[in-house]
XYZ file of C-alpha atoms in Angstrom:
619
model
C 3.935 27.893 -55.674
C 3.553 30.859 -53.548
C -0.663 31.142 -52.001
C -1.304 34.619 -52.676
C -3.908 34.842 -50.304
C -2.126 33.222 -47.474
C -1.972 35.985 -45.394
C -5.365 36.716 -45.417
C -6.677 32.936 -44.824
C -4.207 32.815 -42.297
C -4.888 36.023 -40.520
C -9.109 34.739 -40.570
C -8.087 31.574 -38.711
C -8.293 31.265 -34.191
C -4.412 31.807 -33.024
C -3.648 28.259 -31.851
C -5.019 26.804 -35.021
C -1.948 28.345 -36.495
C 0.343 27.564 -34.051
C -0.175 24.712 -34.212
C -0.130 23.882 -38.581
C 3.362 25.814 -38.239
C 4.441 23.204 -35.309
C 3.295 20.705 -38.067
C 4.913 22.289 -40.510
C 8.421 22.952 -38.308
C 8.328 18.993 -36.805
C 7.788 17.465 -40.584
C 4.320 16.244 -39.533
C 3.642 16.477 -43.975
C 4.930 13.462 -45.104
C 3.551 13.927 -48.974
C 2.480 16.136 -51.421
C 1.544 15.108 -55.120
C -1.165 17.574 -57.494
C -2.834 17.301 -60.629
C -3.795 20.709 -62.337
C -4.682 22.653 -60.117
C -5.301 20.644 -56.878
C -3.078 19.401 -54.195
C -3.333 16.629 -52.111
C -1.083 16.530 -48.690
C -0.994 13.094 -46.768
C 0.015 15.381 -42.433
C 1.340 13.138 -38.947
C -1.017 14.046 -36.647
C -2.807 11.623 -33.732
C -3.742 9.869 -37.038
C -2.648 10.058 -40.457
C -4.943 12.473 -42.565
C -5.146 13.139 -45.647
C -6.074 17.036 -47.106
C -7.190 18.436 -50.197
C -5.985 21.950 -51.567
C -7.734 23.206 -55.243
C -6.271 26.486 -56.723
C -7.437 29.097 -59.233
C -3.754 30.470 -60.646
C -2.010 31.064 -56.681
C -6.300 32.182 -54.672
C -7.282 28.779 -52.727
C -10.554 28.837 -53.868
C -11.447 25.323 -52.011
C -9.835 22.753 -49.044
C -10.800 19.390 -46.419
C -9.860 18.063 -44.789
C -10.029 13.498 -42.905
C -9.600 15.056 -38.952
C -13.226 15.179 -36.947
C -12.019 18.977 -37.095
C -13.646 20.181 -40.093
C -16.631 18.358 -39.782
C -17.689 19.665 -36.851
C -16.392 23.043 -37.312
C -16.954 23.914 -39.762
C -13.334 25.264 -39.945
C -9.542 25.172 -41.646
C -7.408 22.447 -39.150
C -3.711 22.684 -38.116
C -3.289 19.628 -40.856
C -4.607 22.332 -43.396
C -2.474 24.864 -42.616
C 0.538 22.931 -42.333
C -0.034 21.451 -45.757
C -0.300 25.593 -47.125
C 2.655 26.228 -45.267
C 4.711 23.422 -47.000
C 3.416 24.176 -50.556
C 4.163 27.857 -50.057
C 7.323 27.322 -48.670
C 8.778 24.666 -50.770
C 7.988 26.070 -54.143
C 10.312 23.173 -56.465
C 9.778 20.416 -54.907
C 6.218 20.018 -55.466
C 5.070 16.284 -57.225
C 3.108 15.320 -60.254
C 1.776 11.950 -58.911
C 1.358 11.204 -63.196
C 5.418 12.331 -64.386
C 7.434 10.780 -60.877
C 10.670 9.662 -62.480
C 11.407 5.790 -63.140
C 13.573 6.070 -60.125
C 10.974 7.235 -57.957
C 8.577 4.873 -57.777
C 9.419 3.099 -55.238
C 10.050 6.084 -52.837
C 6.699 7.033 -53.649
C 4.995 3.815 -53.120
C 6.839 3.537 -49.570
C 5.884 7.162 -48.916
C 2.615 5.990 -49.980
C 1.570 2.783 -47.189
C 3.783 4.623 -45.093
C 0.523 7.273 -45.171
C -1.830 4.209 -45.337
C -0.560 2.318 -42.784
C 1.221 5.031 -40.215
C 4.473 4.117 -38.017
C 4.859 1.561 -35.695
C 5.346 3.677 -32.319
C 6.220 2.903 -29.016
C 3.578 2.231 -26.790
C 2.978 4.082 -23.559
C 1.531 2.520 -20.553
C -0.845 4.264 -18.869
C -2.052 4.195 -15.168
C -6.100 5.435 -14.271
C -6.397 6.856 -10.347
C -10.096 6.956 -9.417
C -12.078 8.323 -6.033
C -15.463 8.283 -4.941
C -17.301 10.550 -2.521
C -19.858 8.561 -0.617
C -21.075 11.143 2.028
C -21.824 13.512 -0.635
C -20.429 16.916 -0.092
C -18.765 17.280 -3.500
C -19.992 18.658 -6.782
C -19.352 16.304 -8.658
C -19.789 12.436 -8.369
C -15.868 11.784 -9.402
C -12.707 12.766 -10.095
C -9.432 10.693 -11.609
C -5.475 11.612 -12.389
C -2.808 9.274 -14.365
C 0.019 8.323 -14.588
C 1.919 7.932 -17.641
C 5.029 6.196 -18.353
C 6.997 3.456 -20.269
C 9.155 1.603 -17.571
C 8.532 3.935 -15.021
C 5.267 5.414 -14.233
C 5.044 9.698 -13.915
C 2.292 11.257 -12.149
C 0.167 13.276 -15.127
C 0.305 16.809 -13.048
C -0.874 18.437 -15.792
C -3.634 17.212 -17.976
C -4.663 19.985 -19.904
C -1.218 21.591 -20.575
C -0.259 17.626 -22.469
C -3.317 17.771 -24.476
C -2.184 20.503 -26.233
C 1.218 18.376 -26.483
C -0.362 15.959 -28.037
C -2.846 18.190 -30.534
C 0.055 20.349 -31.628
C 2.427 17.903 -32.411
C 5.144 18.773 -29.393
C 7.245 17.073 -26.871
C 5.962 16.736 -22.940
C 8.499 16.406 -20.242
C 7.325 14.353 -18.150
C 11.154 13.646 -15.876
C 14.555 13.595 -16.950
C 14.042 10.648 -17.888
C 11.100 9.971 -19.486
C 9.626 13.375 -22.894
C 6.257 12.203 -24.483
C 6.257 12.933 -28.474
C 3.151 12.665 -30.156
C 5.164 11.570 -33.155
C 7.140 8.071 -32.329
C 4.538 7.354 -28.737
C 0.882 6.003 -28.817
C -1.317 4.770 -26.656
C -3.182 1.499 -26.776
C -6.819 1.860 -28.425
C -8.101 1.130 -25.011
C -6.276 4.617 -23.516
C -6.744 6.622 -26.882
C -10.572 6.063 -26.852
C -10.477 7.116 -23.129
C -8.165 9.982 -24.099
C -10.970 11.435 -27.267
C -13.910 11.329 -23.639
C -12.011 13.352 -22.009
C -10.637 16.123 -25.057
C -14.876 15.946 -25.140
C -14.415 17.371 -22.306
C -12.067 19.735 -22.858
C -13.434 20.944 -25.059
C -16.877 22.048 -23.530
C -14.107 23.569 -20.440
C -12.346 25.673 -23.478
C -16.729 27.176 -24.488
C -17.082 27.828 -20.369
C -13.339 29.339 -19.793
C -14.727 32.673 -19.003
C -17.451 32.168 -16.242
C -14.659 29.562 -14.606
C -11.619 28.602 -16.369
C -11.170 25.666 -14.130
C -14.440 23.545 -14.512
C -13.432 20.123 -15.339
C -9.790 20.508 -15.234
C -7.530 21.558 -12.477
C -3.604 20.760 -12.240
C -4.114 16.011 -12.052
C -7.555 15.708 -11.519
C -10.489 15.624 -14.342
C -13.625 15.914 -12.077
C -16.491 13.764 -13.850
C -19.704 14.248 -14.116
C -22.345 11.569 -13.990
C -22.310 11.148 -17.130
C -18.578 11.096 -18.796
C -17.754 8.652 -15.690
C -20.514 6.195 -17.110
C -18.482 6.852 -21.010
C -15.024 6.201 -19.473
C -16.042 3.380 -17.880
C -17.680 1.824 -20.992
C -14.111 2.919 -22.857
C -12.069 1.039 -20.013
C -14.898 -2.354 -19.914
C -13.341 -4.730 -17.472
C -9.726 -2.914 -17.403
C -7.838 -2.657 -13.846
C -7.532 0.547 -11.700
C -6.797 1.769 -8.744
C -9.553 3.447 -6.670
C -8.059 5.347 -3.369
C -11.062 6.607 -1.297
C -13.854 5.563 -0.362
C -10.305 3.086 0.351
C -7.795 1.523 -1.299
C -8.565 -1.059 -3.880
C -8.123 -2.502 -7.185
C -11.122 -2.791 -8.779
C -12.940 -2.737 -11.993
C -15.839 -1.150 -13.410
C -18.843 -3.458 -14.967
C -21.846 -1.274 -16.664
C -23.999 -3.874 -17.303
C -25.066 -6.263 -14.318
C -26.611 -4.972 -10.787
C -25.453 -5.584 -7.420
C -28.479 -7.539 -6.688
C -31.338 -9.120 -7.338
C -34.606 -9.264 -5.860
C -37.655 -11.252 -4.107
C -40.862 -10.034 -4.917
C -43.287 -11.754 -3.064
C -47.167 -11.579 -1.306
C -46.607 -10.578 2.423
C -50.253 -9.916 4.304
C -52.378 -7.550 2.399
C -49.186 -5.941 0.230
C -45.935 -6.696 -1.559
C -42.166 -6.886 -0.341
C -39.161 -6.517 -2.029
C -36.094 -7.733 -0.390
C -32.314 -7.611 -1.624
C -30.918 -10.757 -2.258
C -27.881 -11.002 -0.917
C -24.993 -8.824 0.253
C -26.785 -5.300 -1.530
C -23.343 -3.701 -1.250
C -21.329 0.202 -0.908
C -23.174 3.347 -3.150
C -20.655 5.127 -3.869
C -22.637 8.260 -3.912
C -25.728 10.108 -3.224
C -28.046 9.234 -5.482
C -26.993 5.347 -5.835
C -25.486 5.423 -8.972
C -22.456 3.347 -8.900
C -21.919 0.315 -6.131
C -18.708 -0.717 -4.752
C -18.886 -4.629 -4.122
C -17.111 -7.238 -4.701
C -14.344 -5.427 -5.944
C -16.096 -3.847 -9.083
C -17.294 -0.626 -9.659
C -21.012 -1.413 -10.550
C -22.122 2.188 -12.394
C -26.029 1.913 -13.057
C -28.185 3.435 -15.950
C -31.041 5.669 -14.259
C -33.049 4.955 -17.543
C -33.116 1.264 -16.400
C -36.342 0.780 -15.468
C -35.208 -1.870 -11.911
C -32.555 0.657 -11.138
C -35.218 2.931 -9.023
C -36.066 -0.416 -6.940
C -32.437 -0.955 -5.989
C -32.159 2.888 -5.270
C -34.514 2.665 -2.889
C -33.329 -0.431 -1.204
C -30.539 1.512 -0.837
C -32.452 4.738 0.723
C -34.280 2.172 2.619
C -30.304 0.791 4.070
C -31.365 -2.577 2.709
C -34.751 -3.168 4.348
C -36.887 -4.769 2.366
C -39.790 -2.527 0.107
C -43.341 -2.855 1.004
C -46.201 -1.188 -1.563
C -49.704 -1.523 0.519
C -53.043 0.091 -0.610
C -53.402 0.972 -4.127
C -48.897 1.089 -4.254
C -49.406 -2.951 -4.359
C -51.156 -2.379 -6.895
C -49.780 0.315 -8.882
C -46.519 -2.253 -8.375
C -48.171 -5.282 -9.623
C -48.496 -3.670 -13.129
C -45.365 -2.335 -13.300
C -43.718 -6.141 -12.937
C -44.651 -7.987 -16.633
C -41.792 -4.985 -17.518
C -39.672 -8.278 -15.952
C -40.919 -11.279 -17.683
C -37.403 -12.140 -19.239
C -35.151 -10.432 -16.928
C -33.664 -12.798 -13.486
C -33.784 -9.136 -11.653
C -37.061 -10.057 -10.059
C -37.681 -13.562 -8.661
C -41.531 -13.871 -8.188
C -42.990 -16.019 -6.026
C -45.222 -18.820 -6.801
C -48.529 -17.884 -5.071
C -47.850 -14.211 -6.889
C -47.837 -15.443 -9.948
C -50.866 -17.544 -9.421
C -52.894 -14.475 -7.879
C -51.874 -11.708 -10.282
C -54.750 -10.992 -13.343
C -53.018 -10.852 -16.666
C -55.269 -9.282 -18.894
C -55.769 -7.094 -22.203
C -57.377 -3.425 -21.293
C -60.874 -3.449 -23.084
C -62.502 -0.091 -22.832
C -66.282 0.073 -22.421
C -68.053 3.547 -22.435
C -71.853 4.226 -22.220
C -72.366 8.042 -23.190
C -75.773 9.375 -22.671
C -77.783 12.467 -22.269
C -77.051 15.324 -19.487
C -79.068 18.270 -19.165
C -77.651 19.909 -22.333
C -75.255 17.870 -22.815
C -73.281 14.003 -22.460
C -72.443 12.090 -19.163
C -70.285 9.695 -20.294
C -69.437 6.416 -17.956
C -66.770 4.828 -17.834
C -65.016 1.360 -17.399
C -61.895 0.088 -17.514
C -62.570 -4.001 -18.210
C -59.402 -6.840 -17.384
C -61.119 -9.881 -18.104
C -64.122 -10.549 -16.312
C -63.011 -8.610 -13.553
C -64.078 -5.022 -13.976
C -62.642 -1.229 -12.589
C -64.562 1.994 -12.371
C -61.733 4.947 -12.402
C -63.329 7.463 -10.059
C -64.671 4.455 -7.361
C -62.788 2.446 -4.910
C -59.955 0.128 -5.696
C -60.893 -3.903 -6.410
C -59.210 -5.463 -4.274
C -56.978 -8.239 -7.329
C -54.219 -8.055 -8.071
C -54.301 -6.866 -11.069
C -51.600 -6.185 -13.978
C -53.751 -2.333 -15.344
C -52.660 -1.133 -18.035
C -52.445 2.465 -16.095
C -50.199 4.311 -19.654
C -53.394 3.644 -21.164
C -55.800 4.299 -18.649
C -54.545 7.809 -17.761
C -54.632 7.984 -21.819
C -57.986 7.925 -21.628
C -58.676 10.013 -18.392
C -57.496 12.563 -20.586
C -58.720 13.188 -23.838
C -61.758 13.350 -21.527
C -59.651 15.654 -19.643
C -58.493 17.795 -22.652
C -61.771 17.653 -23.973
C -63.422 19.722 -20.993
C -65.397 17.136 -18.817
C -65.326 17.273 -15.206
C -66.177 14.861 -12.789
C -70.131 14.651 -11.309
C -71.260 11.944 -9.316
C -68.158 8.979 -10.677
C -69.326 10.090 -14.579
C -67.476 12.056 -16.687
C -70.058 15.170 -18.112
C -70.065 17.658 -20.977
C -72.313 20.525 -20.794
C -70.218 23.461 -23.580
C -71.642 23.315 -26.890
C -68.026 23.895 -28.262
C -65.931 21.249 -26.366
C -68.993 19.000 -27.176
C -68.529 19.578 -30.465
C -64.838 18.935 -30.849
C -65.517 15.717 -28.350
C -67.749 14.429 -31.696
C -65.699 15.520 -34.374
C -61.900 14.995 -32.381
C -62.109 12.527 -30.049
C -64.861 9.864 -29.899
C -63.379 7.968 -32.609
C -59.762 7.636 -30.872
C -62.278 6.228 -28.047
C -64.241 3.708 -30.618
C -61.096 2.875 -31.976
C -59.686 1.339 -28.308
C -62.427 0.003 -26.890
C -66.923 -0.513 -27.201
C -68.141 2.655 -26.696
C -71.726 2.973 -26.659
C -74.930 5.179 -26.876
C -78.231 5.422 -25.579
C -81.216 6.863 -27.620
C -80.816 10.519 -27.510
C -77.489 11.238 -28.178
C -76.593 8.683 -31.188
C -78.057 10.830 -33.633
C -75.260 13.060 -32.305
C -71.559 10.760 -33.023
C -73.509 9.369 -36.569
C -72.796 10.858 -40.091
C -75.633 11.148 -42.521
C -75.485 12.835 -45.698
C -78.726 15.017 -46.133
C -80.267 14.172 -49.348
C -79.943 16.811 -51.851
C -81.145 18.083 -55.248
C -80.414 20.877 -56.899
C -81.836 22.293 -60.480
C -79.927 24.916 -62.088
C -81.152 27.375 -64.988
C -80.383 30.177 -67.529
C -81.246 33.779 -66.796
C -81.333 36.830 -69.181
C -78.037 38.844 -68.949
C -76.188 35.938 -68.364
C -76.858 34.776 -65.059
C -77.337 31.304 -63.484
C -80.274 30.440 -61.152
C -79.030 27.870 -58.626
C -81.533 25.886 -56.615
C -80.595 23.346 -53.872
C -83.792 21.277 -51.740
C -82.103 20.059 -48.724
C -84.399 17.559 -46.968
C -85.388 18.730 -43.654
C -84.222 21.547 -43.819
C -85.638 24.960 -44.943
C -84.619 27.741 -46.769
C -83.691 29.886 -43.650
C -81.939 27.719 -42.036
C -80.103 26.487 -45.311
C -79.596 30.345 -45.799
C -77.870 30.579 -41.858
C -75.617 27.033 -42.980
C -74.280 29.182 -46.066
C -73.636 32.421 -43.940
C -71.912 29.827 -41.103
C -69.796 28.931 -43.993
C -69.254 32.131 -44.767
C -67.593 33.121 -41.765
C -66.060 29.681 -40.546
C -67.555 28.159 -37.677
C -66.587 25.370 -36.678
C -70.620 24.216 -36.885
C -73.675 25.395 -36.916
C -76.407 23.764 -34.813
C -79.615 22.822 -36.381
C -83.467 23.814 -34.009
C -83.580 20.973 -31.526
C -84.753 22.661 -27.862
C -82.339 24.036 -26.511
C -83.233 27.369 -27.156
C -86.558 25.472 -25.552
C -84.951 24.430 -22.447
C -82.961 28.049 -22.238
C -85.593 30.045 -21.722
C -86.674 31.663 -25.754
C -90.786 30.834 -26.475
C -93.338 30.027 -23.659
C -94.378 26.409 -26.074
C -92.390 24.384 -28.132
C -94.868 22.828 -31.068
C -93.720 19.408 -32.444
C -94.203 15.690 -34.354
C -94.810 12.984 -31.982
C -91.791 11.784 -34.424
C -90.071 13.980 -32.055
C -90.045 11.152 -29.587
C -87.357 9.268 -32.161
C -84.523 11.651 -32.526
C -83.442 12.355 -28.506
C -85.019 15.753 -28.196
C -84.685 16.302 -24.914
C -87.090 19.110 -23.602
C -85.794 19.105 -19.074
C -87.213 22.904 -18.406
C -91.312 21.900 -19.698
C -93.231 20.997 -16.991
C -96.348 20.182 -19.369
C -97.514 18.072 -22.359
C -99.991 18.302 -24.124
C -101.201 15.750 -26.943
C -103.696 17.009 -29.285
C -103.434 14.713 -31.952
C -103.899 10.620 -30.808
C -101.976 8.455 -32.202
C -103.252 4.287 -32.184
C -99.760 3.285 -30.841
C -99.935 4.147 -26.839
C -95.776 4.199 -26.908
C -95.617 6.366 -29.616
C -97.365 8.675 -27.639
C -95.573 7.863 -23.978
C -91.603 7.624 -26.021
C -92.660 11.327 -27.136
C -93.895 13.092 -23.849
C -90.562 10.681 -22.325
C -88.567 14.281 -24.130
C -89.664 16.596 -20.928
C -88.424 12.990 -18.321
C -85.224 13.462 -19.282
C -82.031 13.009 -16.659
C -81.176 16.696 -15.810
C -85.831 17.115 -15.384
C -86.099 19.177 -12.437
C -90.275 20.136 -12.827
C -92.979 18.094 -11.425
C -94.429 16.838 -15.067
C -97.980 17.084 -16.064
C -99.171 15.440 -19.388
C -101.997 15.924 -21.204
C -104.723 14.055 -23.749
C -107.351 16.434 -25.531
C -109.939 13.927 -27.463
C -113.197 14.733 -29.543
C -116.412 14.060 -28.636
C -117.845 11.614 -31.382
C -115.176 11.297 -33.554
C -112.868 7.966 -34.076
C -110.240 10.034 -31.646
C -112.832 8.768 -29.156
C -112.450 4.564 -30.204
C -108.496 5.514 -30.728
C -108.679 6.670 -26.846
C -110.201 2.793 -26.703
C -108.195 1.513 -28.191
C -104.789 2.321 -26.634
C -106.725 1.123 -22.693
C -107.642 -2.173 -24.937
C -103.846 -2.309 -26.440
C -102.082 -1.313 -22.942
C -103.944 -3.851 -20.811
C -103.349 -6.443 -23.128
C -99.267 -5.918 -23.241
C -99.617 -5.728 -18.769
C -101.046 -9.210 -19.011
C -99.408 -10.614 -22.145
C -95.537 -9.659 -22.219
C -93.224 -11.117 -20.649
C -88.948 -10.744 -20.491
C -89.922 -7.216 -22.894
C -91.471 -9.627 -25.025
C -94.805 -8.243 -26.561
C -96.850 -11.447 -29.025
C -99.562 -8.786 -29.867
C -97.721 -7.198 -33.274
C -100.689 -6.046 -34.933
C -104.496 -4.759 -35.374
C -107.707 -7.486 -36.173
C -109.856 -6.705 -38.608
C -112.798 -6.605 -36.935
C -110.728 -3.964 -34.703
C -109.728 -1.582 -37.661
C -113.385 -2.099 -38.589
C -114.434 -0.835 -35.473
C -112.538 2.458 -35.814
C -114.175 3.506 -38.690
C -118.216 2.942 -36.972
C -118.905 6.320 -35.254
C -122.228 6.758 -32.579
């Protein structure tokens, strides 16, 4: 079959892919081609056997596919597809329909299919790995390796990149007069295939970096390895032995699951000591990620929670680590993650001294100037920790992650530290904290609100009355009455909604505190709604109330935290009226309360009949 657009196809493929595909075709790697209508299926032998599918419209290729990883990874035509195209193009009359095979050819077709699925048994080739490590640094990579390859006699692989190119293209590679590697005849063990797959991955990276540096990872026979790739190769080799030539010559194996030593943790004076048990081994790199001990190269996982301890002991040349002061409390908070790990052996006296309780959050919020103040405490069982005070002496398994998260919520909300408390005055930030953050804190512990700020954190839906009536001219009149909000304020609220403001602040005395107006007129009921009138220095009661506690609570609006003035309180009473009787009653009530109240309990709760009658006797 003559493929009409073959030249165009090949001109749009990287030249190295075309040359490798041509080599595959010439070496006879295309094992079987069958077709049905306009679809062809070919079996191509490379590193493995791959199935190629080709779809034509007439003599024009319209679609292709291959089971090799190259097509999936690069979404481009591979050498196997090129080989199949060349085979179809040059073998016009030698293609078979799978359902039109002559009876005498059935056995041959069955063998061909079995051959393509099971693969041809190749002669095994041995690989020997040689690694060098650099314990004193001075080298950009953590290690380098080279290989010996052969069947009976081992030969040094002097050109690693050219060897991989030969495998990919199906070409032979000569090691010496007595051994030539042929990818069609020779094969490797599964372990070696896995290692080669990693090395090919490194090779592909170097190809992309060639313009910057042509010899980043590969330098003739040597392959330079980063920590990440050495770790992959170690996992692929498992317990297989290899030769180490630096820092000294020895046959060793990799260990990727165990640590080179364990540690003992105990109390020592006012601190905590961490000591290695037994020989720690020899670090083979500056960052202590590779350790030589007992004919093993330990490849340590830097994500292992124990790695900082192992590295720290090496950096102190095997001496103990001592954690004192705040550091020993932080260290204690971390040992819980090793509870089911035999790495840490904790002494009995240290176990008994450690407090292991879940963190409970306790926050008290009260008014502060024109904003709020938060008193934050972290509670572990009976132990209470102030995050802004001196550190406690107890050994507590603290949840520092959650503690830091809570404090970060306050910091991100705009709170600042003032005399051991977190304070927030900015009005817009206060609104954001109330709306978005307060409920998250409440979900993590107990949050207490003082009476002067409690109303800020409670949601109360206003009572709204509406009426609709028809007017002349096809107009509707809609009236809404919102409890506690006058018409002017309602208009301001609607205007704020139209302007898409985040919030609208109702009149609460903040304008008065900022200097607007000379006097603030309010009802005695204002004593229970959380007003702060710290800019006032004079309180005048014009209308007395029979309960002195109500009057005092109203007067206390000027005595809030942040008051810097001397406050005077005046009470006006009209002579010869019931107000005189109320004043006398208040004095008697105060005297009675003072004499009877015990431990905060008031036993006089109501006026007697005679007292009520006395209120209405004038003169």
